Short mmCIF file of C-alpha atoms in Angstrom, two decimals:
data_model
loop_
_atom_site.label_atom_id
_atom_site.label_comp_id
_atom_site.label_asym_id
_atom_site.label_seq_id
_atom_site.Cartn_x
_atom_site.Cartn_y
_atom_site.Cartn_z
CA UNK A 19 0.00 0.00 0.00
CA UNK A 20 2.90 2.39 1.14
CA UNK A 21 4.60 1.55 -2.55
CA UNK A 22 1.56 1.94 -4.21
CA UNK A 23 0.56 5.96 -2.53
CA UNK A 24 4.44 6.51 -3.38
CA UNK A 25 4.34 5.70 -6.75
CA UNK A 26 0.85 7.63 -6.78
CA UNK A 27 2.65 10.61 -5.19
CA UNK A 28 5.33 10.47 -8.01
CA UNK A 29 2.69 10.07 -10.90
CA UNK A 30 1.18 13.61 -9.22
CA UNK A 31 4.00 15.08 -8.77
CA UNK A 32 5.21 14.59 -12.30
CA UNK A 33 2.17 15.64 -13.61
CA UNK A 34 2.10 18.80 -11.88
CA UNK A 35 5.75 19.40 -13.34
CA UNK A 36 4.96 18.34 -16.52
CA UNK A 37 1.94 21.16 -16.47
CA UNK A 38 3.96 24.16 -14.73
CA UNK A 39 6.35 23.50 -18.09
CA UNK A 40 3.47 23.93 -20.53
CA UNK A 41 2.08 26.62 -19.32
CA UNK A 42 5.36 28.58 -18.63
CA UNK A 43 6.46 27.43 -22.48
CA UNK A 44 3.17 28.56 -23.49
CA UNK A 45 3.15 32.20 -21.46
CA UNK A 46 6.92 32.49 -22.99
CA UNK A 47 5.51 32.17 -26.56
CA UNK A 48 2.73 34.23 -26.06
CA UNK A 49 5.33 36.93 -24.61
CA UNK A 50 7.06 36.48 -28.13
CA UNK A 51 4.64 37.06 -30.10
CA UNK A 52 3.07 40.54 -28.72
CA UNK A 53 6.53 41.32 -28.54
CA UNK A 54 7.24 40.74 -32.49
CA UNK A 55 3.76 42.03 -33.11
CA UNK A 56 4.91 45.39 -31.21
CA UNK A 57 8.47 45.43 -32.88
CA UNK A 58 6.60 44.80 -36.03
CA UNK A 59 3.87 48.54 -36.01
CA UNK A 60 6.21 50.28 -33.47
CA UNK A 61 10.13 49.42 -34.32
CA UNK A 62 10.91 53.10 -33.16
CA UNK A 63 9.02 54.98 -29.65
CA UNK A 64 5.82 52.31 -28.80
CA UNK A 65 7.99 51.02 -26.03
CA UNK A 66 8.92 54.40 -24.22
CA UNK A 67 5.47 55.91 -24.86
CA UNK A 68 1.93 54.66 -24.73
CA UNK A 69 2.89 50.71 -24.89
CA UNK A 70 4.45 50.94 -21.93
CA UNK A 71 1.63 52.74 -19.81
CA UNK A 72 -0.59 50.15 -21.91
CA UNK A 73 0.92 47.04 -20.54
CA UNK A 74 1.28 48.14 -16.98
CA UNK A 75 -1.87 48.79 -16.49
CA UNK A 76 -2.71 44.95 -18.22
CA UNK A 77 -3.68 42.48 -15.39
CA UNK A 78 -0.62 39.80 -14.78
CA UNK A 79 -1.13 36.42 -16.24
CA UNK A 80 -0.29 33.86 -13.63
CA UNK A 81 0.79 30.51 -14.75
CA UNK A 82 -3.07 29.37 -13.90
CA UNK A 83 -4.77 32.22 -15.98
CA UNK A 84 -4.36 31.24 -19.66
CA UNK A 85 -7.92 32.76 -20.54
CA UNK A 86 -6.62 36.08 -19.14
CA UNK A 87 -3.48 35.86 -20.76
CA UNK A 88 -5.85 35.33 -23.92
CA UNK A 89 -7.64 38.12 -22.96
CA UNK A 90 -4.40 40.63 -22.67
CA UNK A 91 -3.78 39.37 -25.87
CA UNK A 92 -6.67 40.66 -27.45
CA UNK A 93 -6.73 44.31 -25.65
CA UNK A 94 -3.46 44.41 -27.13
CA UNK A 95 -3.79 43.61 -30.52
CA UNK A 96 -6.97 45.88 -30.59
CA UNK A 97 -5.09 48.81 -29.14
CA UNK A 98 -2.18 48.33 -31.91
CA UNK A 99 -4.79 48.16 -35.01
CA UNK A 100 -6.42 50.97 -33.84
CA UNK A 101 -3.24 52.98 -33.61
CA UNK A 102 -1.94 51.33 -36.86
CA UNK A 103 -4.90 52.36 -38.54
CA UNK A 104 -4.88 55.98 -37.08
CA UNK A 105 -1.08 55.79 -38.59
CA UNK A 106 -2.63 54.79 -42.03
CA UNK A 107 -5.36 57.65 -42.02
CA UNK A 108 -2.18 60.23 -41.23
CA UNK A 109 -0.66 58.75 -43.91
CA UNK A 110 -3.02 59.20 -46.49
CA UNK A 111 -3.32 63.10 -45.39
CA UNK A 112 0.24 63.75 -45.82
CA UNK A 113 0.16 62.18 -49.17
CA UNK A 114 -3.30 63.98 -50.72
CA UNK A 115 -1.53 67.36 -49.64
CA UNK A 116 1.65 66.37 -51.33
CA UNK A 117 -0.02 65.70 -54.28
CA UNK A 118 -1.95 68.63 -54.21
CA UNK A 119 1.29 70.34 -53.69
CA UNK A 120 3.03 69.03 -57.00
CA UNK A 121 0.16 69.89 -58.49
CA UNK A 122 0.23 73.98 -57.34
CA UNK A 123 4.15 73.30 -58.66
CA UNK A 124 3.55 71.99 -62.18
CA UNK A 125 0.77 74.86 -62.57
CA UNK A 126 3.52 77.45 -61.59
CA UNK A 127 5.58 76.15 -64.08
CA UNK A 128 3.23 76.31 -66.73
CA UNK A 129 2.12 79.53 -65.85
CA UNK A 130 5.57 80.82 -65.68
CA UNK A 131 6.50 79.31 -68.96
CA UNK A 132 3.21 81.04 -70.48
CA UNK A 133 4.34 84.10 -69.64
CA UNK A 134 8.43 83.31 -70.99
CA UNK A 135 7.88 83.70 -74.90
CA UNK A 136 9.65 79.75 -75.44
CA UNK A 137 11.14 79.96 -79.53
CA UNK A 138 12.47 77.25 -81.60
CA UNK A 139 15.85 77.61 -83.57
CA UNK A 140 14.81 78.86 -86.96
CA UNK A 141 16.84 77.56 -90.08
CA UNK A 142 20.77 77.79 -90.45
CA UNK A 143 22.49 81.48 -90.61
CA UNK A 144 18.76 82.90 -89.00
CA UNK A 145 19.42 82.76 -85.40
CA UNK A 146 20.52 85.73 -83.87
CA UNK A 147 21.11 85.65 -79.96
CA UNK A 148 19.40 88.75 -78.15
CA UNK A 149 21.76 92.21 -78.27
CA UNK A 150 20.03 94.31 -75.52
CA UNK A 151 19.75 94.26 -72.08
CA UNK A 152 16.68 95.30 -70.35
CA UNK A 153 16.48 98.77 -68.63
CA UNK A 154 16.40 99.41 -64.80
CA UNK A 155 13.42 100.49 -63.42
CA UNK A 156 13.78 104.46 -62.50
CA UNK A 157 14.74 104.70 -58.98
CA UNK A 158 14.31 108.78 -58.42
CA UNK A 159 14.82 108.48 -54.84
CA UNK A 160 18.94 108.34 -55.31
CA UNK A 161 18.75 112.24 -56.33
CA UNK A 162 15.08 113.83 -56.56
CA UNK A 163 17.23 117.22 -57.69
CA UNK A 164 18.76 115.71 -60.52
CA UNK A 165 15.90 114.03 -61.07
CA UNK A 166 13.94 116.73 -61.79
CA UNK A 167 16.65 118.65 -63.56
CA UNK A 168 16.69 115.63 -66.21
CA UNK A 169 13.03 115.61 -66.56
CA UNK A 170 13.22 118.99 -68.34
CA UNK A 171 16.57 118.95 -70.67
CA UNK A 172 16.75 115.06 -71.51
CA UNK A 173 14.97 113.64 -74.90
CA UNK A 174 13.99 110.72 -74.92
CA UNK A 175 15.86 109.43 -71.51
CA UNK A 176 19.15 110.17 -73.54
CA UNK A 177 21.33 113.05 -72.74
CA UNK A 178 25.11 114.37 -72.77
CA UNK A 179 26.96 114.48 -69.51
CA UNK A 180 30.62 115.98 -69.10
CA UNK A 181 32.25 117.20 -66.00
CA UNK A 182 34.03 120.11 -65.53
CA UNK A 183 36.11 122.26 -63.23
CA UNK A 184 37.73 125.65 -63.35
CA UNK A 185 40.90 125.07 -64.37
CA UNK A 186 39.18 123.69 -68.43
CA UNK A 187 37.06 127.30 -69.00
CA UNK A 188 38.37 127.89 -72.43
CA UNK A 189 38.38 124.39 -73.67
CA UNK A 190 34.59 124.31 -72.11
CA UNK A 191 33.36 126.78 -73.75
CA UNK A 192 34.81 125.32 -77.45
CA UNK A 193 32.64 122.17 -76.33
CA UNK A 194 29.54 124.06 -75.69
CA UNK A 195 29.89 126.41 -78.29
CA UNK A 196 29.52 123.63 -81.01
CA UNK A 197 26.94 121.86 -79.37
CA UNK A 198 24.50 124.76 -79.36
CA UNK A 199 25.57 125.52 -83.19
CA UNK A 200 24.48 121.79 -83.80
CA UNK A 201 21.37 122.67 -82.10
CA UNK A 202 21.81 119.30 -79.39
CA UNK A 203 19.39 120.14 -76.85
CA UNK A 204 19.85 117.76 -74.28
CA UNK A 205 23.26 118.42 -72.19
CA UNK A 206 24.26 119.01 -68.95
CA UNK A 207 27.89 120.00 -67.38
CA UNK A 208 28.34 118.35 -64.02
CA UNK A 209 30.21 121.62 -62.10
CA UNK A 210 32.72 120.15 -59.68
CA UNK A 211 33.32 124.11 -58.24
CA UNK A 212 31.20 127.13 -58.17
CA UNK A 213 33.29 129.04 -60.61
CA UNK A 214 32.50 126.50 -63.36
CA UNK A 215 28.36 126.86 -62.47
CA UNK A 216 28.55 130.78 -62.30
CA UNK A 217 30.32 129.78 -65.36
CA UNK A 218 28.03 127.84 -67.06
CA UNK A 219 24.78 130.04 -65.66
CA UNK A 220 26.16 133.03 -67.29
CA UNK A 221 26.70 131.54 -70.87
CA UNK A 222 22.61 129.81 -70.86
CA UNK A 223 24.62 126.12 -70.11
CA UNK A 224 22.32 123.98 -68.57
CA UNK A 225 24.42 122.79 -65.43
CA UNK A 226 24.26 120.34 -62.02
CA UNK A 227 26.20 121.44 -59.02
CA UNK A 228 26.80 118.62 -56.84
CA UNK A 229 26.06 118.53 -52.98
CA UNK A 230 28.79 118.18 -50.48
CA UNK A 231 29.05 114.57 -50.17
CA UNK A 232 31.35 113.87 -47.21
CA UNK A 233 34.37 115.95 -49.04
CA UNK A 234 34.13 114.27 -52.61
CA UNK A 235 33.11 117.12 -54.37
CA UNK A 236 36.79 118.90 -53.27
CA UNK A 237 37.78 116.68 -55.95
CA UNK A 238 36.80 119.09 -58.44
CA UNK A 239 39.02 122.04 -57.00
CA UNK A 240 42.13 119.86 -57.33
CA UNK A 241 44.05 120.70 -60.89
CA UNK A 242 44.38 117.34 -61.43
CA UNK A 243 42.54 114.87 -64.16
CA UNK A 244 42.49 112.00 -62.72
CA UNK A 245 41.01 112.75 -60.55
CA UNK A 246 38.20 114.01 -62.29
CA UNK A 247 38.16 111.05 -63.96
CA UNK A 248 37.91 108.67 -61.32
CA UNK A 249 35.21 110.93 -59.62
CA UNK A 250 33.01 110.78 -63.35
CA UNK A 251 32.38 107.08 -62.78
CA UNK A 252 30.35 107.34 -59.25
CA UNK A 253 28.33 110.27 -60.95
CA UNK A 254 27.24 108.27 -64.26
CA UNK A 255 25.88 105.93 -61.70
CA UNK A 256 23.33 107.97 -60.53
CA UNK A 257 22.13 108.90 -64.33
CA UNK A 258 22.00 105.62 -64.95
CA UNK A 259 19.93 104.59 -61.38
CA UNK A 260 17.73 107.53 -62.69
CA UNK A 261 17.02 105.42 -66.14
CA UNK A 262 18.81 107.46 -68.09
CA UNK A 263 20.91 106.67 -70.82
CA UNK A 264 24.51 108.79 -70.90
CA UNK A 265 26.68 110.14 -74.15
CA UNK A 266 29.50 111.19 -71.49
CA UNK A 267 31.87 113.03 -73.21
CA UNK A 268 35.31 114.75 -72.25
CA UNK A 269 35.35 118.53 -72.72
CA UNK A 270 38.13 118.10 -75.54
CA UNK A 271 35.53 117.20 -78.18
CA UNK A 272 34.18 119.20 -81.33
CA UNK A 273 30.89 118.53 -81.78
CA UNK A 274 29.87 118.77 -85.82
CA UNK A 275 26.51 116.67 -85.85
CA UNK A 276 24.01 115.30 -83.61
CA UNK A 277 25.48 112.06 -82.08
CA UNK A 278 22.23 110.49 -80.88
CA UNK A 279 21.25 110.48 -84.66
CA UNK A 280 24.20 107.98 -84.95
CA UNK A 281 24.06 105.55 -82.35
CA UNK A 282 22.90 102.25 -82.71
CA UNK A 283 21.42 101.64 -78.68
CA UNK A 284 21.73 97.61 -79.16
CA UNK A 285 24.43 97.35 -76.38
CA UNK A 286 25.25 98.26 -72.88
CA UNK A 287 27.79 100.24 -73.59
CA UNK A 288 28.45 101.60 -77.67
CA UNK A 289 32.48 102.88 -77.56
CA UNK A 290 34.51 105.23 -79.71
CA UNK A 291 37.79 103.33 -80.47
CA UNK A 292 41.63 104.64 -80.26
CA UNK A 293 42.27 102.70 -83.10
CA UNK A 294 43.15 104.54 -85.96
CA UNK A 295 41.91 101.64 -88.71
CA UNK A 296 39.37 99.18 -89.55
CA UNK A 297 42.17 96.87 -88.14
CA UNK A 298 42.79 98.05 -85.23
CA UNK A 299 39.51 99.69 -84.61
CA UNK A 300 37.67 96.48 -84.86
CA UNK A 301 40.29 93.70 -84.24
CA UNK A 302 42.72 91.70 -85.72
CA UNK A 303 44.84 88.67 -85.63
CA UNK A 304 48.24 89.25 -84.17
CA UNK A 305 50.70 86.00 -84.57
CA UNK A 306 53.09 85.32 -82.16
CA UNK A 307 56.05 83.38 -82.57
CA UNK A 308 57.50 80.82 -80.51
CA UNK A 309 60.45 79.08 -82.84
CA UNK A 310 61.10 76.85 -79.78
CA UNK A 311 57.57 75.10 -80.19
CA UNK A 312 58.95 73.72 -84.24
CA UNK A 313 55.42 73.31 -85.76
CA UNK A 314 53.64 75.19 -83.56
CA UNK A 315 55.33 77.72 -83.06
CA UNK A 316 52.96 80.45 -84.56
CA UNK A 317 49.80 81.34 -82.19
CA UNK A 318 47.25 83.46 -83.63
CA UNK A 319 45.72 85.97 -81.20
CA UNK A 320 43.11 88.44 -81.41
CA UNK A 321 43.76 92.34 -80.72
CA UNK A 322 41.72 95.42 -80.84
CA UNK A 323 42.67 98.91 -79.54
CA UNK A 324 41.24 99.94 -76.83
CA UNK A 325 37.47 102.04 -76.23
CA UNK A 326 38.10 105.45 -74.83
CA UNK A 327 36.83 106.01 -71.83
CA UNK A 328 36.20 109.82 -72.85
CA UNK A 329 33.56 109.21 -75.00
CA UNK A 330 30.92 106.31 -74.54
CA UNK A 331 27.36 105.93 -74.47
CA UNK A 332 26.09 103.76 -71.99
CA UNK A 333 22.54 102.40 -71.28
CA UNK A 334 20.63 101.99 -67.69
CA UNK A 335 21.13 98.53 -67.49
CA UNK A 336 22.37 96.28 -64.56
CA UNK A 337 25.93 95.09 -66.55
CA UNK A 338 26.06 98.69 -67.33
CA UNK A 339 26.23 100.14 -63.37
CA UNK A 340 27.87 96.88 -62.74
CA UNK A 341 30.74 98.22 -64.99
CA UNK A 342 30.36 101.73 -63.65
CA UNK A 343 30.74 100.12 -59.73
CA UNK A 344 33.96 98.17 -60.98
CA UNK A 345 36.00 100.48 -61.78
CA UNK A 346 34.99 103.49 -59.04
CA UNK A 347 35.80 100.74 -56.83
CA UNK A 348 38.80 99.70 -58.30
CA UNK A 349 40.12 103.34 -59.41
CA UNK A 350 39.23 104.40 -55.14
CA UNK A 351 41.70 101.66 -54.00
CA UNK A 352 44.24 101.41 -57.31
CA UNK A 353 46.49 104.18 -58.81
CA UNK A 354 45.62 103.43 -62.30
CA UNK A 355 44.52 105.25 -65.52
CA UNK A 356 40.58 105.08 -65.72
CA UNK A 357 40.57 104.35 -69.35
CA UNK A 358 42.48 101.12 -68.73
CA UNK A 359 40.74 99.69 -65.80
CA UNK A 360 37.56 100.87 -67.71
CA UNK A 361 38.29 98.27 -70.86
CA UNK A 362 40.00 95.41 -68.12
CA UNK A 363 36.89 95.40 -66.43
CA UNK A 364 34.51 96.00 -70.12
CA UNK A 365 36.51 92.86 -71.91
CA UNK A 366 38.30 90.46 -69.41
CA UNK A 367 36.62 86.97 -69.90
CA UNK A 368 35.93 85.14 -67.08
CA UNK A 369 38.60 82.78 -65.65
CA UNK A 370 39.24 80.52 -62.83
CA UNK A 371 38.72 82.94 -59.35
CA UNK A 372 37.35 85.84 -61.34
CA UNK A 373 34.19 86.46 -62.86
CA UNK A 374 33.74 88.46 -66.03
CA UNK A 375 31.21 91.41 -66.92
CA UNK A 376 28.17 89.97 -69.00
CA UNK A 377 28.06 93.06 -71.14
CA UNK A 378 27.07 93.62 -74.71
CA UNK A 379 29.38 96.37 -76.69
CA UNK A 380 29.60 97.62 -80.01
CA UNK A 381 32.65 100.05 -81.15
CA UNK A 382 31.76 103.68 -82.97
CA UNK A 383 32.44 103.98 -86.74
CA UNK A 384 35.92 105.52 -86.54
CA UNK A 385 35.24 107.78 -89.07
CA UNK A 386 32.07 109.52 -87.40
CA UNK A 387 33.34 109.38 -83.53
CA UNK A 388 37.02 110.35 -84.90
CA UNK A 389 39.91 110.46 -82.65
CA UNK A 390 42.81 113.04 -83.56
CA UNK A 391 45.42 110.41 -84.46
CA UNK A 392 42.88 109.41 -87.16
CA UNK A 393 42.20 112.84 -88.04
CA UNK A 394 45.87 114.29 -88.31
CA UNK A 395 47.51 111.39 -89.82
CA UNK A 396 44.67 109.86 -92.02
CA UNK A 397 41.99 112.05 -92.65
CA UNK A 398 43.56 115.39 -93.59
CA UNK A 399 46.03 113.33 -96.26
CA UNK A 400 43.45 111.40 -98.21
CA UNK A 401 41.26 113.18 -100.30
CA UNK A 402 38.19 111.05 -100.16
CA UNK A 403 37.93 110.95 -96.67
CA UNK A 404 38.69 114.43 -95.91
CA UNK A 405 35.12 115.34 -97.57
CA UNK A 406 33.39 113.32 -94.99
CA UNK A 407 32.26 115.32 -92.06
CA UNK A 408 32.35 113.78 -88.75
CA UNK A 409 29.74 114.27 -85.86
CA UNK A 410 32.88 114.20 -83.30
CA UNK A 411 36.33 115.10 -83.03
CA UNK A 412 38.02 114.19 -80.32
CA UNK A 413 41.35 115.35 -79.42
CA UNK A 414 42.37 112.98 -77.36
CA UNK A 415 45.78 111.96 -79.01
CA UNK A 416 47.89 115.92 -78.62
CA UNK A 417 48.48 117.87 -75.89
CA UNK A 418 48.01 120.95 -77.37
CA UNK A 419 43.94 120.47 -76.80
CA UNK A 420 42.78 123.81 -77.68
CA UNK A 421 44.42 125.13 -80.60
CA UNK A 422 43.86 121.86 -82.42
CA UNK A 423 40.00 122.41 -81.30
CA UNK A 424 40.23 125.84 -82.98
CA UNK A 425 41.42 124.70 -86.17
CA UNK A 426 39.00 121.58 -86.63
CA UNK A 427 36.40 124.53 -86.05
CA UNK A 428 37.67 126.53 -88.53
CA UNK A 429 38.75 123.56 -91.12
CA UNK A 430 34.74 121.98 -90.65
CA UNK A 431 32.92 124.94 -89.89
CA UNK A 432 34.20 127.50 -91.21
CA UNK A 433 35.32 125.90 -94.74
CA UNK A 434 39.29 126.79 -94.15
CA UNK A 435 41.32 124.09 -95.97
CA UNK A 436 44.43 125.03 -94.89
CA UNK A 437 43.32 125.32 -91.24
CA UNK A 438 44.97 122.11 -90.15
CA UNK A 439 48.03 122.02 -92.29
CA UNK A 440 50.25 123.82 -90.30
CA UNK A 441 49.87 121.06 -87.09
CA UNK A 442 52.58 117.59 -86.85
CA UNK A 443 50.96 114.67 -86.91
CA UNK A 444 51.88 113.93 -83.55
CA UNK A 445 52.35 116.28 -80.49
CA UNK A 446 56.18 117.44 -79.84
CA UNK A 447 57.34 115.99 -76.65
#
């Protein structure tokens, strides 16, 4: 009997063991499985948010409470498709406004591309690239005096600018004189002292007297042109801010015809040229020669004399104040010759560390916008082209400035053929 209740005992006992493994195996599955299903919706924050508080406040599944542990199951399962779902309905959101978003962005497109007039190529040798830059809006605020000044001598936006001093009466007055005989209405001398505006008042010379502008305009009482030149630069700026086109011109100039019946206006800036022939007016190829380099030792390169920076017309466009803040900037920190900065900045390419000016430029017909060289050593010696007459003479190649201005007067004007014979070609050192 006592072998029999033993072996009894045992049986139990075994049993007992047998079911405490099944159900812990079974409670450590179950454990897996909310745990993948978790992992699986909410790989990222379910743990350390809401799924935590979730499955604290779950009642704890004893080894003896497999219908519970069911039960858990379930809550949890619920709670996770309802959040899943939630997720899914964000989802779809975020994607109907991104569409509608792409949408908004292909209509811009189209409606920007509406207003862009889009042209094909036409046939070889018919495509011509754009030549002219748009103008800058008017900005009158910069100078409401000068403003208003141009409103009542300019034509058409366009007028002639040249600065003055003092020390330049005579030759002034030459420049003037000749410009009223041509009947050019729209001029203006930039005073840089009040001698030069009583100057200019007296004689009928429309004139603008610049404001003190922390000691710049002492510039014009200094003898020096340079100066003056560097100084011109800042002031065309304003013109130009204005949306006003400027012929500036030196005060060594005869003026025979109208210039702005001349000009083309299809560029920024539209230059006369100190070349003195087609060649070297409008460029040629130079070749240099390397005899080191055997069979290539010729390189052909490209050369043009340069514009003069004395007489230019220049449009209100952004490469044109672009050009105009160059070389103020450079000429306030460089000592350099304005006309030579002025074409550096006007025709360097761009190159690695250095960005070039994107401006269109056409050079004057030589023979029109004449410099002296062209005059003195060409002109008066050829027959042919001594009958043309000019609009401008500019004397920018002699020294003697004002007796040469005289006699171009008097050769043009006044019909004297033998009024520039007795001058050298050149100017004696």
């Amino acid at each position: 009997m006592i072998g029999l209740r033993e072996r009894e005992g045992r049986l139990m006992k075994n049993n007992s063991h047998s079911l405490l493994i099944s159900i812990i195996v079974t409670t450590v599955i179950i454990g897996v499985l909310i745990g993948c299903i978790l992992l699986f919706y909410f790989p990222n924050d379910f743990f350390v948010s809401q799924s935590i508080t979730s499955i604290r406040l779950l009642p704890f599944a004893g080894p003896k409470t497999q219908e519970n542990s069911t039960e858990c199951e379930s809550k949890t399962v619920a709670l996770l498709s309802d959040k899943n779902a939630e997720l899914k309905k964000q989802l779809r959101e975020l994607t109907e406004r991104l569409r509608i978003a792409e949408q908004g962005k292909d209509q811009t497109e189209k409606e920007f591309l509406a207003l862009v007039k889009q042209e094909k190529a036409g046939p070889f040798g018919t495509v011509k690239a754009l030549r002219t830059n748009p103008i800058v809006a008017p900005d009158e605020s910069v100078n409401p005096r000068l403003a208003n000044l141009l409103e009542k001598i300019a034509v058409k936006r366009e007028i002639i600018v040249t600065l003055a001093n003092s020390n330049v009466k005579e030759i002034l007055e030459i420049w003037f004189t000749n410009i009223k005989r041509v009947g050019i209405p729209n001029y203006l001398v930039v005073a840089l002292d009040d001698e030069i505006a009583k100057f200019c008042e007296s004689n009928q010379v429309p004139f603008y007297k610049r404001d003190p502008d922390n000691g710049i305009d002492t510039v014009g009482k200094i003898p020096n042109g340079e100066a003056v030149s560097s100084l011109k630069f800042r002031i065309l700026r304003e013109f130009l801010q204005l949306g006003y086109s400027v012929l500036l011109s030196d005060i060594d100039i005869v003026y025979l015809q109208n210039p702005f019946d001349h000009l083309y206006r299809d560029s920024d800036v539209e230059s006369m040229s100190d070349g003195h022939n087609n060649m070297t007016a409008y460029g040629y190829n130079d070749v240099f020669n390397d005899p080191g380099m055997g069979w290539s030792s010729g390189v052909f390169t490209r050369r043009i004399f340069v514009y003069n920076a004395g007489f230019f017309y220049i449009r209100p466009t952004i490469p044109s104040i672009e050009l105009l803040d160059r070389v103020a900037a450079r000429l306030l920190k460089e000592k350099a010759w304005d006309q030579v900065v002025f074409n550096e900045e006007l025709f360097h390419p761009s190159y690695p560390g250095y960005d070039g000016l994107h401006a269109a430029k056409r050079t004057m017909d030589i023979y029109l916008f004449m410099n002296s060289r062209v005059l003195f050593k060409t002109v008066r010696n050829n027959a042919n082209l001594s009958k043309l007459k000019p609009v401008i003479i500019h004397l920018n190649y002699h020294r003697d400035k004002l007796t040469r201005m005289k006699a171009v007067v008097e050769y043009y004007v006044n019909g004297n053929q033998d009024a520039l014979k007795p001058f050298p070609d050149g100017t004696p050192r």
